[in-house]
């Protein structure tokens, strides 16, 4: 059988690994302020934080 193509927008960087975290009030406020200042989604802000960890920790 031929493989069926998935529907949706094509992308070079699919994001199929969800993660769920609980934040305290201070961490949530920091995240919200960053998102508002940079005009990004919460998910994008968290991705940026993860890459920042990679780049600063080696």
PDB file of N, CA, C, O and CB in Angstrom:
ATOM      1  N   UNK A   1       0.820  -1.199   0.000  1.00  0.00           N
ATOM      2  CA  UNK A   1       0.000   0.000   0.000  1.00  0.00           C
ATOM      3  C   UNK A   1       0.856   1.253   0.000  1.00  0.00           C
ATOM      4  O   UNK A   1       1.904   1.292   0.646  1.00  0.00           O
ATOM      5  CB  UNK A   1      -0.929   0.004   1.197  1.00  0.00           C
ATOM      6  N   UNK A   2       0.431   2.246  -0.699  1.00  0.00           N
ATOM      7  CA  UNK A   2       1.152   3.512  -0.744  1.00  0.00           C
ATOM      8  C   UNK A   2       0.944   4.257   0.575  1.00  0.00           C
ATOM      9  O   UNK A   2      -0.137   4.214   1.162  1.00  0.00           O
ATOM     10  CB  UNK A   2       0.680   4.377  -1.949  1.00  0.00           C
ATOM     11  N   UNK A   3       1.991   4.936   1.028  1.00  0.00           N
ATOM     12  CA  UNK A   3       1.903   5.702   2.264  1.00  0.00           C
ATOM     13  C   UNK A   3       1.082   6.959   2.026  1.00  0.00           C
ATOM     14  O   UNK A   3       1.328   7.701   1.076  1.00  0.00           O
ATOM     15  CB  UNK A   3       3.308   6.060   2.792  1.00  0.00           C
ATOM     16  N   UNK A   4       0.100   7.195   2.899  1.00  0.00           N
ATOM     17  CA  UNK A   4      -0.733   8.389   2.749  1.00  0.00           C
ATOM     18  C   UNK A   4       0.001   9.592   3.304  1.00  0.00           C
ATOM     19  O   UNK A   4       0.698   9.507   4.315  1.00  0.00           O
ATOM     20  CB  UNK A   4      -2.094   8.211   3.459  1.00  0.00           C
ATOM     21  N   UNK A   5      -0.170  10.722   2.617  1.00  0.00           N
ATOM     22  CA  UNK A   5       0.446  11.964   3.067  1.00  0.00           C
ATOM     23  C   UNK A   5      -0.390  12.576   4.179  1.00  0.00           C
ATOM     24  O   UNK A   5      -1.619  12.528   4.138  1.00  0.00           O
ATOM     25  CB  UNK A   5       0.603  12.957   1.898  1.00  0.00           C
ATOM     26  N   UNK A   6       0.282  13.155   5.177  1.00  0.00           N
ATOM     27  CA  UNK A   6      -0.421  13.818   6.263  1.00  0.00           C
ATOM     28  C   UNK A   6      -0.940  15.167   5.790  1.00  0.00           C
ATOM     29  O   UNK A   6      -0.336  15.815   4.935  1.00  0.00           O
ATOM     30  CB  UNK A   6       0.498  13.987   7.488  1.00  0.00           C
ATOM     31  N   UNK A   7      -2.057  15.576   6.353  1.00  0.00           N
ATOM     32  CA  UNK A   7      -2.625  16.880   6.023  1.00  0.00           C
ATOM     33  C   UNK A   7      -1.988  17.941   6.927  1.00  0.00           C
ATOM     34  O   UNK A   7      -1.477  17.623   8.001  1.00  0.00           O
ATOM     35  CB  UNK A   7      -4.183  16.871   6.181  1.00  0.00           C
ATOM     36  N   UNK A   8      -2.023  19.176   6.493  1.00  0.00           N
ATOM     37  CA  UNK A   8      -1.497  20.278   7.292  1.00  0.00           C
ATOM     38  C   UNK A   8      -0.454  21.056   6.526  1.00  0.00           C
ATOM     39  O   UNK A   8      -0.115  20.733   5.387  1.00  0.00           O
ATOM     40  CB  UNK A   8      -0.906  19.763   8.592  1.00  0.00           C
ATOM     41  N   UNK A   9       0.044  22.084   7.174  1.00  0.00           N
ATOM     42  CA  UNK A   9       1.065  22.914   6.542  1.00  0.00           C
ATOM     43  C   UNK A   9       2.384  22.174   6.457  1.00  0.00           C
ATOM     44  O   UNK A   9       2.794  21.544   7.432  1.00  0.00           O
ATOM     45  CB  UNK A   9       1.246  24.221   7.307  1.00  0.00           C
ATOM     46  N   UNK A  10       3.057  22.232   5.325  1.00  0.00           N
ATOM     47  CA  UNK A  10       4.384  21.613   5.254  1.00  0.00           C
ATOM     48  C   UNK A  10       5.393  22.427   6.055  1.00  0.00           C
ATOM     49  O   UNK A  10       5.295  23.651   6.139  1.00  0.00           O
ATOM     50  CB  UNK A  10       4.847  21.482   3.786  1.00  0.00           C
ATOM     51  N   UNK A  11       6.356  21.735   6.636  1.00  0.00           N
ATOM     52  CA  UNK A  11       7.372  22.414   7.432  1.00  0.00           C
ATOM     53  C   UNK A  11       8.692  21.660   7.347  1.00  0.00           C
ATOM     54  O   UNK A  11       8.717  20.447   7.139  1.00  0.00           O
ATOM     55  CB  UNK A  11       6.920  22.547   8.898  1.00  0.00           C
ATOM     56  N   UNK A  12       9.776  22.386   7.509  1.00  0.00           N
ATOM     57  CA  UNK A  12      11.098  21.775   7.541  1.00  0.00           C
ATOM     58  C   UNK A  12      11.479  21.353   8.963  1.00  0.00           C
ATOM     59  O   UNK A  12      12.456  20.631   9.160  1.00  0.00           O
ATOM     60  CB  UNK A  12      12.141  22.743   6.980  1.00  0.00           C
ATOM     61  N   UNK A  13      10.709  21.804   9.943  1.00  0.00           N
ATOM     62  CA  UNK A  13      11.023  21.522  11.337  1.00  0.00           C
ATOM     63  C   UNK A  13       9.748  21.148  12.095  1.00  0.00           C
ATOM     64  O   UNK A  13       9.222  21.963  12.853  1.00  0.00           O
ATOM     65  CB  UNK A  13      11.712  22.740  11.997  1.00  0.00           C
ATOM     66  N   UNK A  14       9.245  19.924  11.899  1.00  0.00           N
ATOM     67  CA  UNK A  14       8.000  19.547  12.586  1.00  0.00           C
ATOM     68  C   UNK A  14       8.199  19.516  14.100  1.00  0.00           C
ATOM     69  O   UNK A  14       9.271  19.160  14.590  1.00  0.00           O
ATOM     70  CB  UNK A  14       7.504  18.172  12.091  1.00  0.00           C
ATOM     71  N   UNK A  15       7.166  19.888  14.820  1.00  0.00           N
ATOM     72  CA  UNK A  15       7.234  19.946  16.278  1.00  0.00           C
ATOM     73  C   UNK A  15       6.223  18.966  16.853  1.00  0.00           C
ATOM     74  O   UNK A  15       5.122  19.351  17.245  1.00  0.00           O
ATOM     75  CB  UNK A  15       6.966  21.390  16.800  1.00  0.00           C
ATOM     76  N   UNK A  16       6.607  17.703  16.899  1.00  0.00           N
ATOM     77  CA  UNK A  16       5.687  16.660  17.310  1.00  0.00           C
ATOM     78  C   UNK A  16       5.969  16.074  18.676  1.00  0.00           C
ATOM     79  O   UNK A  16       5.503  14.971  18.964  1.00  0.00           O
ATOM     80  CB  UNK A  16       5.703  15.585  16.320  1.00  0.00           C
ATOM     81  N   UNK A  17       6.712  16.762  19.533  1.00  0.00           N
ATOM     82  CA  UNK A  17       7.047  16.235  20.854  1.00  0.00           C
ATOM     83  C   UNK A  17       6.518  17.184  21.931  1.00  0.00           C
ATOM     84  O   UNK A  17       7.237  18.083  22.368  1.00  0.00           O
ATOM     85  CB  UNK A  17       8.583  16.040  20.999  1.00  0.00           C
ATOM     86  N   UNK A  18       5.280  16.994  22.358  1.00  0.00           N
ATOM     87  CA  UNK A  18       4.714  17.891  23.372  1.00  0.00           C
ATOM     88  C   UNK A  18       5.344  17.661  24.742  1.00  0.00           C
ATOM     89  O   UNK A  18       5.776  16.557  25.074  1.00  0.00           O
ATOM     90  CB  UNK A  18       3.200  17.702  23.461  1.00  0.00           C
ATOM     91  N   UNK A  19       5.380  18.723  25.516  1.00  0.00           N
ATOM     92  CA  UNK A  19       5.873  18.648  26.893  1.00  0.00           C
ATOM     93  C   UNK A  19       4.950  19.503  27.750  1.00  0.00           C
ATOM     94  O   UNK A  19       4.511  20.575  27.334  1.00  0.00           O
ATOM     95  CB  UNK A  19       7.376  19.129  27.006  1.00  0.00           C
ATOM     96  N   UNK A  20       4.669  19.022  28.930  1.00  0.00           N
ATOM     97  CA  UNK A  20       3.770  19.748  29.837  1.00  0.00           C
ATOM     98  C   UNK A  20       4.521  20.015  31.134  1.00  0.00           C
ATOM     99  O   UNK A  20       5.117  19.108  31.716  1.00  0.00           O
ATOM    100  CB  UNK A  20       2.445  18.940  30.109  1.00  0.00           C
ATOM    101  N   UNK A  21       4.488  21.252  31.574  1.00  0.00           N
ATOM    102  CA  UNK A  21       5.178  21.624  32.808  1.00  0.00           C
ATOM    103  C   UNK A  21       4.252  22.453  33.689  1.00  0.00           C
ATOM    104  O   UNK A  21       3.310  23.083  33.210  1.00  0.00           O
ATOM    105  CB  UNK A  21       6.476  22.409  32.499  1.00  0.00           C
ATOM    106  N   UNK A  22       4.538  22.437  34.965  1.00  0.00           N
ATOM    107  CA  UNK A  22       3.824  23.291  35.909  1.00  0.00           C
ATOM    108  C   UNK A  22       4.779  24.409  36.315  1.00  0.00           C
ATOM    109  O   UNK A  22       5.935  24.163  36.660  1.00  0.00           O
ATOM    110  CB  UNK A  22       3.315  22.476  37.168  1.00  0.00           C
ATOM    111  N   UNK A  23       4.281  25.629  36.268  1.00  0.00           N
ATOM    112  CA  UNK A  23       5.101  26.790  36.619  1.00  0.00           C
ATOM    113  C   UNK A  23       4.553  27.437  37.873  1.00  0.00           C
ATOM    114  O   UNK A  23       3.341  27.475  38.090  1.00  0.00           O
ATOM    115  CB  UNK A  23       5.147  27.811  35.461  1.00  0.00           C
ATOM    116  N   UNK A  24       5.452  27.946  38.697  1.00  0.00           N
ATOM    117  CA  UNK A  24       4.990  28.741  39.827  1.00  0.00           C
ATOM    118  C   UNK A  24       4.621  30.130  39.300  1.00  0.00           C
ATOM    119  O   UNK A  24       4.864  30.442  38.135  1.00  0.00           O
ATOM    120  CB  UNK A  24       6.087  28.826  40.957  1.00  0.00           C
ATOM    121  N   UNK A  25       4.049  30.936  40.143  1.00  0.00           N
ATOM    122  CA  UNK A  25       3.550  32.246  39.721  1.00  0.00           C
ATOM    123  C   UNK A  25       4.663  33.139  39.180  1.00  0.00           C
ATOM    124  O   UNK A  25       4.464  33.848  38.194  1.00  0.00           O
ATOM    125  CB  UNK A  25       2.857  32.938  40.882  1.00  0.00           C
ATOM    126  N   UNK A  26       5.832  33.109  39.818  1.00  0.00           N
ATOM    127  CA  UNK A  26       6.937  33.958  39.374  1.00  0.00           C
ATOM    128  C   UNK A  26       7.439  33.550  37.990  1.00  0.00           C
ATOM    129  O   UNK A  26       7.652  34.406  37.132  1.00  0.00           O
ATOM    130  CB  UNK A  26       8.082  33.900  40.382  1.00  0.00           C
ATOM    131  N   UNK A  27       7.631  32.248  37.769  1.00  0.00           N
ATOM    132  CA  UNK A  27       8.101  31.764  36.467  1.00  0.00           C
ATOM    133  C   UNK A  27       7.076  32.082  35.377  1.00  0.00           C
ATOM    134  O   UNK A  27       7.442  32.445  34.260  1.00  0.00           O
ATOM    135  CB  UNK A  27       8.374  30.242  36.518  1.00  0.00           C
ATOM    136  N   UNK A  28       5.802  31.943  35.707  1.00  0.00           N
ATOM    137  CA  UNK A  28       4.753  32.250  34.735  1.00  0.00           C
ATOM    138  C   UNK A  28       4.754  33.736  34.386  1.00  0.00           C
ATOM    139  O   UNK A  28       4.575  34.098  33.223  1.00  0.00           O
ATOM    140  CB  UNK A  28       3.377  31.836  35.280  1.00  0.00           C
ATOM    141  N   UNK A  29       4.951  34.587  35.369  1.00  0.00           N
ATOM    142  CA  UNK A  29       4.991  36.033  35.117  1.00  0.00           C
ATOM    143  C   UNK A  29       6.194  36.400  34.252  1.00  0.00           C
ATOM    144  O   UNK A  29       6.087  37.242  33.360  1.00  0.00           O
ATOM    145  CB  UNK A  29       5.038  36.813  36.446  1.00  0.00           C
ATOM    146  N   UNK A  30       7.329  35.775  34.512  1.00  0.00           N
ATOM    147  CA  UNK A  30       8.532  36.022  33.702  1.00  0.00           C
ATOM    148  C   UNK A  30       8.280  35.607  32.263  1.00  0.00           C
ATOM    149  O   UNK A  30       8.614  36.339  31.331  1.00  0.00           O
ATOM    150  CB  UNK A  30       9.755  35.261  34.275  1.00  0.00           C
ATOM    151  N   UNK A  31       7.689  34.429  32.083  1.00  0.00           N
ATOM    152  CA  UNK A  31       7.393  33.924  30.743  1.00  0.00           C
ATOM    153  C   UNK A  31       6.406  34.829  30.019  1.00  0.00           C
ATOM    154  O   UNK A  31       6.609  35.153  28.848  1.00  0.00           O
ATOM    155  CB  UNK A  31       6.839  32.501  30.821  1.00  0.00           C
ATOM    156  N   UNK A  32       5.350  35.238  30.692  1.00  0.00           N
ATOM    157  CA  UNK A  32       4.349  36.122  30.082  1.00  0.00           C
ATOM    158  C   UNK A  32       4.959  37.464  29.684  1.00  0.00           C
ATOM    159  O   UNK A  32       4.666  37.985  28.608  1.00  0.00           O
ATOM    160  CB  UNK A  32       3.179  36.348  31.048  1.00  0.00           C
ATOM    161  N   UNK A  33       5.802  38.022  30.543  1.00  0.00           N
ATOM    162  CA  UNK A  33       6.436  39.307  30.233  1.00  0.00           C
ATOM    163  C   UNK A  33       7.345  39.177  29.018  1.00  0.00           C
ATOM    164  O   UNK A  33       7.351  40.048  28.148  1.00  0.00           O
ATOM    165  CB  UNK A  33       7.239  39.823  31.443  1.00  0.00           C
ATOM    166  N   UNK A  34       8.110  38.096  28.956  1.00  0.00           N
ATOM    167  CA  UNK A  34       8.995  37.877  27.809  1.00  0.00           C
ATOM    168  C   UNK A  34       8.173  37.746  26.526  1.00  0.00           C
ATOM    169  O   UNK A  34       8.512  38.345  25.505  1.00  0.00           O
ATOM    170  CB  UNK A  34       9.864  36.612  28.024  1.00  0.00           C
ATOM    171  N   UNK A  35       7.096  36.965  26.582  1.00  0.00           N
ATOM    172  CA  UNK A  35       6.253  36.766  25.398  1.00  0.00           C
ATOM    173  C   UNK A  35       5.661  38.084  24.906  1.00  0.00           C
ATOM    174  O   UNK A  35       5.615  38.340  23.703  1.00  0.00           O
ATOM    175  CB  UNK A  35       5.127  35.774  25.708  1.00  0.00           C
ATOM    176  N   UNK A  36       5.215  38.903  25.827  1.00  0.00           N
ATOM    177  CA  UNK A  36       4.647  40.201  25.446  1.00  0.00           C
ATOM    178  C   UNK A  36       5.716  41.114  24.846  1.00  0.00           C
ATOM    179  O   UNK A  36       5.478  41.786  23.842  1.00  0.00           O
ATOM    180  CB  UNK A  36       3.997  40.880  26.665  1.00  0.00           C
ATOM    181  N   UNK A  37       6.888  41.133  25.465  1.00  0.00           N
ATOM    182  CA  UNK A  37       7.969  42.005  25.002  1.00  0.00           C
ATOM    183  C   UNK A  37       8.476  41.584  23.627  1.00  0.00           C
ATOM    184  O   UNK A  37       8.732  42.434  22.774  1.00  0.00           O
ATOM    185  CB  UNK A  37       9.122  42.000  26.005  1.00  0.00           C
ATOM    186  N   UNK A  38       8.623  40.276  23.405  1.00  0.00           N
ATOM    187  CA  UNK A  38       9.172  39.763  22.152  1.00  0.00           C
ATOM    188  C   UNK A  38       8.102  39.408  21.125  1.00  0.00           C
ATOM    189  O   UNK A  38       8.423  39.049  19.992  1.00  0.00           O
ATOM    190  CB  UNK A  38      10.014  38.554  22.429  1.00  0.00           C
ATOM    191  N   UNK A  39       6.837  39.507  21.513  1.00  0.00           N
ATOM    192  CA  UNK A  39       5.707  39.180  20.643  1.00  0.00           C
ATOM    193  C   UNK A  39       5.829  37.753  20.078  1.00  0.00           C
ATOM    194  O   UNK A  39       5.741  37.538  18.869  1.00  0.00           O
ATOM    195  CB  UNK A  39       5.616  40.199  19.491  1.00  0.00           C
ATOM    196  N   UNK A  40       6.031  36.790  20.985  1.00  0.00           N
ATOM    197  CA  UNK A  40       6.122  35.379  20.607  1.00  0.00           C
ATOM    198  C   UNK A  40       5.157  34.566  21.465  1.00  0.00           C
ATOM    199  O   UNK A  40       4.673  35.035  22.495  1.00  0.00           O
ATOM    200  CB  UNK A  40       7.578  34.851  20.763  1.00  0.00           C
ATOM    201  N   UNK A  41       4.892  33.353  21.025  1.00  0.00           N
ATOM    202  CA  UNK A  41       4.039  32.461  21.798  1.00  0.00           C
ATOM    203  C   UNK A  41       4.814  31.897  22.986  1.00  0.00           C
ATOM    204  O   UNK A  41       6.041  31.981  23.044  1.00  0.00           O
ATOM    205  CB  UNK A  41       3.498  31.319  20.911  1.00  0.00           C
ATOM    206  N   UNK A  42       4.080  31.327  23.919  1.00  0.00           N
ATOM    207  CA  UNK A  42       4.728  30.691  25.063  1.00  0.00           C
ATOM    208  C   UNK A  42       5.622  29.546  24.595  1.00  0.00           C
ATOM    209  O   UNK A  42       6.731  29.374  25.102  1.00  0.00           O
ATOM    210  CB  UNK A  42       3.675  30.176  26.066  1.00  0.00           C
ATOM    211  N   UNK A  43       5.144  28.768  23.632  1.00  0.00           N
ATOM    212  CA  UNK A  43       5.927  27.643  23.124  1.00  0.00           C
ATOM    213  C   UNK A  43       7.236  28.125  22.500  1.00  0.00           C
ATOM    214  O   UNK A  43       8.289  27.529  22.729  1.00  0.00           O
ATOM    215  CB  UNK A  43       5.113  26.846  22.093  1.00  0.00           C
ATOM    216  N   UNK A  44       7.175  29.191  21.722  1.00  0.00           N
ATOM    217  CA  UNK A  44       8.393  29.717  21.095  1.00  0.00           C
ATOM    218  C   UNK A  44       9.358  30.250  22.149  1.00  0.00           C
ATOM    219  O   UNK A  44      10.568  30.059  22.030  1.00  0.00           O
ATOM    220  CB  UNK A  44       8.045  30.828  20.087  1.00  0.00           C
ATOM    221  N   UNK A  45       8.842  30.907  23.166  1.00  0.00           N
ATOM    222  CA  UNK A  45       9.702  31.424  24.231  1.00  0.00           C
ATOM    223  C   UNK A  45      10.397  30.274  24.961  1.00  0.00           C
ATOM    224  O   UNK A  45      11.577  30.381  25.294  1.00  0.00           O
ATOM    225  CB  UNK A  45       8.880  32.273  25.227  1.00  0.00           C
ATOM    226  N   UNK A  46       9.695  29.200  25.209  1.00  0.00           N
ATOM    227  CA  UNK A  46      10.290  28.050  25.883  1.00  0.00           C
ATOM    228  C   UNK A  46      11.348  27.412  24.996  1.00  0.00           C
ATOM    229  O   UNK A  46      12.412  27.035  25.487  1.00  0.00           O
ATOM    230  CB  UNK A  46       9.211  27.019  26.256  1.00  0.00           C
ATOM    231  N   UNK A  47      11.076  27.283  23.688  1.00  0.00           N
ATOM    232  CA  UNK A  47      12.092  26.754  22.767  1.00  0.00           C
ATOM    233  C   UNK A  47      13.349  27.612  22.800  1.00  0.00           C
ATOM    234  O   UNK A  47      14.462  27.087  22.831  1.00  0.00           O
ATOM    235  CB  UNK A  47      11.539  26.683  21.331  1.00  0.00           C
ATOM    236  N   UNK A  48      13.174  28.930  22.793  1.00  0.00           N
ATOM    237  CA  UNK A  48      14.329  29.830  22.842  1.00  0.00           C
ATOM    238  C   UNK A  48      15.128  29.612  24.122  1.00  0.00           C
ATOM    239  O   UNK A  48      16.359  29.620  24.098  1.00  0.00           O
ATOM    240  CB  UNK A  48      13.875  31.299  22.743  1.00  0.00           C
ATOM    241  N   UNK A  49      14.434  29.417  25.232  1.00  0.00           N
ATOM    242  CA  UNK A  49      15.109  29.161  26.492  1.00  0.00           C
ATOM    243  C   UNK A  49      15.909  27.870  26.463  1.00  0.00           C
ATOM    244  O   UNK A  49      17.013  27.809  27.004  1.00  0.00           O
ATOM    245  CB  UNK A  49      14.107  29.115  27.613  1.00  0.00           C
ATOM    246  N   UNK A  50      15.362  26.843  25.838  1.00  0.00           N
ATOM    247  CA  UNK A  50      16.069  25.571  25.731  1.00  0.00           C
ATOM    248  C   UNK A  50      17.333  25.728  24.894  1.00  0.00           C
ATOM    249  O   UNK A  50      18.394  25.228  25.269  1.00  0.00           O
ATOM    250  CB  UNK A  50      15.156  24.498  25.121  1.00  0.00           C
ATOM    251  N   UNK A  51      17.225  26.414  23.772  1.00  0.00           N
ATOM    252  CA  UNK A  51      18.415  26.636  22.931  1.00  0.00           C
ATOM    253  C   UNK A  51      19.433  27.522  23.641  1.00  0.00           C
ATOM    254  O   UNK A  51      20.638  27.348  23.463  1.00  0.00           O
ATOM    255  CB  UNK A  51      18.014  27.273  21.587  1.00  0.00           C
ATOM    256  N   UNK A  52      18.958  28.464  24.436  1.00  0.00           N
ATOM    257  CA  UNK A  52      19.871  29.302  25.213  1.00  0.00           C
ATOM    258  C   UNK A  52      20.654  28.435  26.208  1.00  0.00           C
ATOM    259  O   UNK A  52      21.853  28.639  26.398  1.00  0.00           O
ATOM    260  CB  UNK A  52      19.088  30.421  25.960  1.00  0.00           C
ATOM    261  N   UNK A  53      19.990  27.487  26.831  1.00  0.00           N
ATOM    262  CA  UNK A  53      20.682  26.557  27.735  1.00  0.00           C
ATOM    263  C   UNK A  53      21.764  25.793  26.997  1.00  0.00           C
ATOM    264  O   UNK A  53      22.875  25.637  27.503  1.00  0.00           O
ATOM    265  CB  UNK A  53      19.688  25.574  28.368  1.00  0.00           C
ATOM    266  N   UNK A  54      21.442  25.314  25.795  1.00  0.00           N
ATOM    267  CA  UNK A  54      22.409  24.568  25.013  1.00  0.00           C
ATOM    268  C   UNK A  54      23.625  25.426  24.686  1.00  0.00           C
ATOM    269  O   UNK A  54      24.763  24.974  24.813  1.00  0.00           O
ATOM    270  CB  UNK A  54      21.769  24.048  23.733  1.00  0.00           C
ATOM    271  N   UNK A  55      23.384  26.648  24.271  1.00  0.00           N
ATOM    272  CA  UNK A  55      24.476  27.529  23.833  1.00  0.00           C
ATOM    273  C   UNK A  55      25.315  28.053  24.993  1.00  0.00           C
ATOM    274  O   UNK A  55      26.484  28.379  24.786  1.00  0.00           O
ATOM    275  CB  UNK A  55      23.912  28.698  23.055  1.00  0.00           C
ATOM    276  N   UNK A  56      24.779  28.147  26.183  1.00  0.00           N
ATOM    277  CA  UNK A  56      25.553  28.674  27.304  1.00  0.00           C
ATOM    278  C   UNK A  56      26.224  27.576  28.115  1.00  0.00           C
ATOM    279  O   UNK A  56      27.169  27.842  28.858  1.00  0.00           O
ATOM    280  CB  UNK A  56      24.663  29.495  28.205  1.00  0.00           C
ATOM    281  N   UNK A  57      25.743  26.340  27.979  1.00  0.00           N
ATOM    282  CA  UNK A  57      26.288  25.229  28.763  1.00  0.00           C
ATOM    283  C   UNK A  57      27.274  24.381  27.972  1.00  0.00           C
ATOM    284  O   UNK A  57      27.911  23.491  28.535  1.00  0.00           O
ATOM    285  CB  UNK A  57      25.164  24.356  29.266  1.00  0.00           C
ATOM    286  N   UNK A  58      27.407  24.642  26.680  1.00  0.00           N
ATOM    287  CA  UNK A  58      28.374  23.899  25.885  1.00  0.00           C
ATOM    288  C   UNK A  58      27.751  22.812  25.124  1.00  0.00           C
ATOM    289  O   UNK A  58      28.439  22.091  24.401  1.00  0.00           O
ATOM    290  CB  UNK A  58      29.434  23.348  26.727  1.00  0.00           C
TER     291      UNK A  58
END
